[in-house]
Short mmCIF file of C-alpha atoms in Angstrom, two decimals:
data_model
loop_
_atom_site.label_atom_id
_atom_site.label_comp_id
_atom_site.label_asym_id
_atom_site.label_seq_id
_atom_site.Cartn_x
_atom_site.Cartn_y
_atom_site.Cartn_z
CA UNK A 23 -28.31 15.39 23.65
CA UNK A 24 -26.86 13.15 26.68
CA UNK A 25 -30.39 12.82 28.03
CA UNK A 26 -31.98 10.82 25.06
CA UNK A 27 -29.82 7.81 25.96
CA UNK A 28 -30.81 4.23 26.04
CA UNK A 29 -30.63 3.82 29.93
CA UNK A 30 -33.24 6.85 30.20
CA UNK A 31 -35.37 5.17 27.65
CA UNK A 32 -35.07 1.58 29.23
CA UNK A 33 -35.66 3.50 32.25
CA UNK A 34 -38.76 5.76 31.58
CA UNK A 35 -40.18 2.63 30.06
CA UNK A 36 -39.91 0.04 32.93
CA UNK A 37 -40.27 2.86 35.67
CA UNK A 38 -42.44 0.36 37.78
CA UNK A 39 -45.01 2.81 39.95
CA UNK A 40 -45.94 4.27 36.52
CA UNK A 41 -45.48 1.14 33.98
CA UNK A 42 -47.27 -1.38 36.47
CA UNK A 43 -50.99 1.34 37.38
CA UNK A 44 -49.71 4.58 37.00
CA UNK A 45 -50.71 7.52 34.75
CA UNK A 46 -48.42 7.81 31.45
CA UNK A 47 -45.49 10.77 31.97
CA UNK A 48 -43.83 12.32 29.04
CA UNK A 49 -40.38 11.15 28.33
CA UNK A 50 -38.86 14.78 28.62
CA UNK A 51 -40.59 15.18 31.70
CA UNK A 52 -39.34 12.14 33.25
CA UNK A 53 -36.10 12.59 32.57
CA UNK A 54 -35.65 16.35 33.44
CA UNK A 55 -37.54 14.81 36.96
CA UNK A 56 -34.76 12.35 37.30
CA UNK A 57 -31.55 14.70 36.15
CA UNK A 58 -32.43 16.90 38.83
CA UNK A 59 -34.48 14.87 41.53
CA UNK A 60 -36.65 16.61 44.28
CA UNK A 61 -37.05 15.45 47.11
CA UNK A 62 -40.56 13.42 48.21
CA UNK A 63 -43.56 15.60 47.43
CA UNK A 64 -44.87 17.58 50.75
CA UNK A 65 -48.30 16.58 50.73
CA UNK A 66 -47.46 12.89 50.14
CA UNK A 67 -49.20 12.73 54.00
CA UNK A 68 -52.69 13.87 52.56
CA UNK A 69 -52.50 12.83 49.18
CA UNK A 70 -51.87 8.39 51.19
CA UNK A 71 -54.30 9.56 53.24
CA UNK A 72 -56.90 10.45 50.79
CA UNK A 73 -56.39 7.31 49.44
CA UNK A 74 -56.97 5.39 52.64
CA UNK A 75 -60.10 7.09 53.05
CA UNK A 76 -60.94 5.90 49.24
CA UNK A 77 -59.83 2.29 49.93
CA UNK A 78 -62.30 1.87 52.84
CA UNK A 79 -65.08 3.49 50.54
CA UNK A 80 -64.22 1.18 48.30
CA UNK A 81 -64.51 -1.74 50.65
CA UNK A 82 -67.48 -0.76 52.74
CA UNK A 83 -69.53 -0.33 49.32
CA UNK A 84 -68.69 -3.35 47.87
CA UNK A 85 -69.71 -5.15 51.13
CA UNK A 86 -73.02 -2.84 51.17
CA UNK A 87 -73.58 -2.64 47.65
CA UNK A 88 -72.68 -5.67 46.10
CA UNK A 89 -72.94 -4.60 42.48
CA UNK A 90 -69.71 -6.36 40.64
CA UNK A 91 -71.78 -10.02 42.06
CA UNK A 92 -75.25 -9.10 40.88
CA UNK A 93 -73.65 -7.73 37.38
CA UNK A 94 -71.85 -10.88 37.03
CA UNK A 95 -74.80 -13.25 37.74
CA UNK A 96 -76.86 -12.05 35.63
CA UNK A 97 -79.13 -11.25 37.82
CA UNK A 98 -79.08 -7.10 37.10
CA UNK A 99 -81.66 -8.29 34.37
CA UNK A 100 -84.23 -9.79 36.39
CA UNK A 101 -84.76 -6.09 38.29
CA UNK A 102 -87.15 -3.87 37.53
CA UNK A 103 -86.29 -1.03 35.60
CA UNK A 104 -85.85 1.96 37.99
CA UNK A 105 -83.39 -0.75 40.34
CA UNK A 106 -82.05 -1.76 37.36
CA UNK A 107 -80.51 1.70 36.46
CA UNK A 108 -79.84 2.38 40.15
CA UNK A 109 -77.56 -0.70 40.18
CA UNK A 110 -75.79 0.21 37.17
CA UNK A 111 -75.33 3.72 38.39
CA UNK A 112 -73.86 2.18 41.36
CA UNK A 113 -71.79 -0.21 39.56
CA UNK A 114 -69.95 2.60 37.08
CA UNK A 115 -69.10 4.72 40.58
CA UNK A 116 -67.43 1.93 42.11
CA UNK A 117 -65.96 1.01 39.17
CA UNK A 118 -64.10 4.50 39.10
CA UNK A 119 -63.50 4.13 42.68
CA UNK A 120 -61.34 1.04 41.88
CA UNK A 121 -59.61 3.09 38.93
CA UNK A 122 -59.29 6.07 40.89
CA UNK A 123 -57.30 3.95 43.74
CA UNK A 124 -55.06 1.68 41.18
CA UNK A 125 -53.78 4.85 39.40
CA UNK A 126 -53.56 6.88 42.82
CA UNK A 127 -51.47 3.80 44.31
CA UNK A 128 -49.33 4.20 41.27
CA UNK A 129 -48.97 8.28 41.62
CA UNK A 130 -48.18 7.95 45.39
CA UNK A 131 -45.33 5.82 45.00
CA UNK A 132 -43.94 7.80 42.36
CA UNK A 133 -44.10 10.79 44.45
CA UNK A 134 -42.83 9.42 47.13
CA UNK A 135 -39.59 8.48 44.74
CA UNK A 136 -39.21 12.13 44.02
CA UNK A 137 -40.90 11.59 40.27
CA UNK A 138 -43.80 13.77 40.24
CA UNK A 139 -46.18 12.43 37.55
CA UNK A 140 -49.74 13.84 36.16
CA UNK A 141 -52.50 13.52 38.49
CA UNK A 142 -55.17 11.37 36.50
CA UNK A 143 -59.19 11.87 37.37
CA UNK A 144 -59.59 15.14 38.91
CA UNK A 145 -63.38 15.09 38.98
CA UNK A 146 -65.68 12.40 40.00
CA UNK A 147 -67.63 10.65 37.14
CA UNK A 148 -71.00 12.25 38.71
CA UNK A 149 -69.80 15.47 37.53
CA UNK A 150 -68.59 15.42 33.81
CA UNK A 151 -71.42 16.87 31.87
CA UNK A 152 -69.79 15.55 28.45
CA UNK A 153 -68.27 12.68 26.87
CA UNK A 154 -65.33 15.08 26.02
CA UNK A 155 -65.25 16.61 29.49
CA UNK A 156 -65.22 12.48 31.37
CA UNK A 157 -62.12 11.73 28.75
CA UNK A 158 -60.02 14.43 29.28
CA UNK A 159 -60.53 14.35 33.88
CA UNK A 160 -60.45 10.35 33.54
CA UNK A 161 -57.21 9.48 32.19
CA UNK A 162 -55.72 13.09 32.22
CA UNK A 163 -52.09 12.01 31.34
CA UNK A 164 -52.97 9.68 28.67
CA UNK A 165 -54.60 12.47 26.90
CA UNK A 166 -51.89 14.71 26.84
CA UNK A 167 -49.75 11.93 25.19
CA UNK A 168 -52.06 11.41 22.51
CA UNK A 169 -52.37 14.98 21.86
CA UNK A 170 -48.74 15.35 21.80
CA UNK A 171 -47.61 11.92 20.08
CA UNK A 172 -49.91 10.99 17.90
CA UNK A 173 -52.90 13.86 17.02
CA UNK A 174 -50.27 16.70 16.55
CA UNK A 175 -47.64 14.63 14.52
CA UNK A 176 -50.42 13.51 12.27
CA UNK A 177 -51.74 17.16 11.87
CA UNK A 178 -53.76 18.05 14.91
CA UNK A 179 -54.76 21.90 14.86
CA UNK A 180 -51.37 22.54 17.29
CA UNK A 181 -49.07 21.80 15.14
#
């Protein structure tokens, strides 16, 4: 009972690598995280430097492949159809390259604080093969919240 107190709430809620990009961590799971604290995760190493690698993907294709620019001119209509679709295709990947690194900034830090969080698009968005499938690998954690929170208190088949 002394771990559902008002601090832990205030805390869980405000926790700022989670609350400002991060994925979304269950409230028991935060706390039991921060009642007993681990120490920083051991592949913190490879985990910042996979998302080094995806920063400078990030910046070489939006230098190469300015697709955000021609999207937002307008100018994505004025292509014909086949470079039309290729510059959309192009625009949804780098659009989940820019998720994929503001949630992974968010996970690092909280593993490097000892808090060890749900890791949030496991697959890339080129290979999900359903609509069900790209929701449950793109925002992993917020999933499991609405499965626990809000589909199995209102009668989900788990309950």
């Amino acid at each position: 009972r002394s771990r559902y107190t008002l601090v832990q709430c205030v805390s869980h809620a405000f926790y700022a690598p989670l609350f400002l990009a991060g994925p979304t961590i269950q409230f028991d799971d935060f706390v039991s995280q921060n009642l007993s604290p681990r120490p920083a995760s051991t592949h913190l190493g490879w985990y910042v430097f996979q998302l080094v690698v995806a920063i400078a993907m990030l910046e070489a294709g939006l230098h190469w492949l300015p697709v955000f620019a021609i999207a937002r001119s307008g100018k994505i209509g004025m292509l014909s159809r086949g470079a039309g679709l290729i510059c959309g295709f192009f625009l949804l990947n780098m659009m989940w390259l820019k998720f994929f690194i503001i949630w992974r900034v968010g996970r690092a830090w909280a593993l490097a604080d000892g808090v060890d969080p749900p890791e949030n698009m496991k697959r890339s968005m080129n290979n999900n093969f359903s609509v069900p499938s790209f929701w449950q690998g793109w925002h992993c954690s917020f999933n499991k919240w609405l499965i626990r929170y809000i589909y199995v208190p209102l009668g989900g088949r788990n309950r």
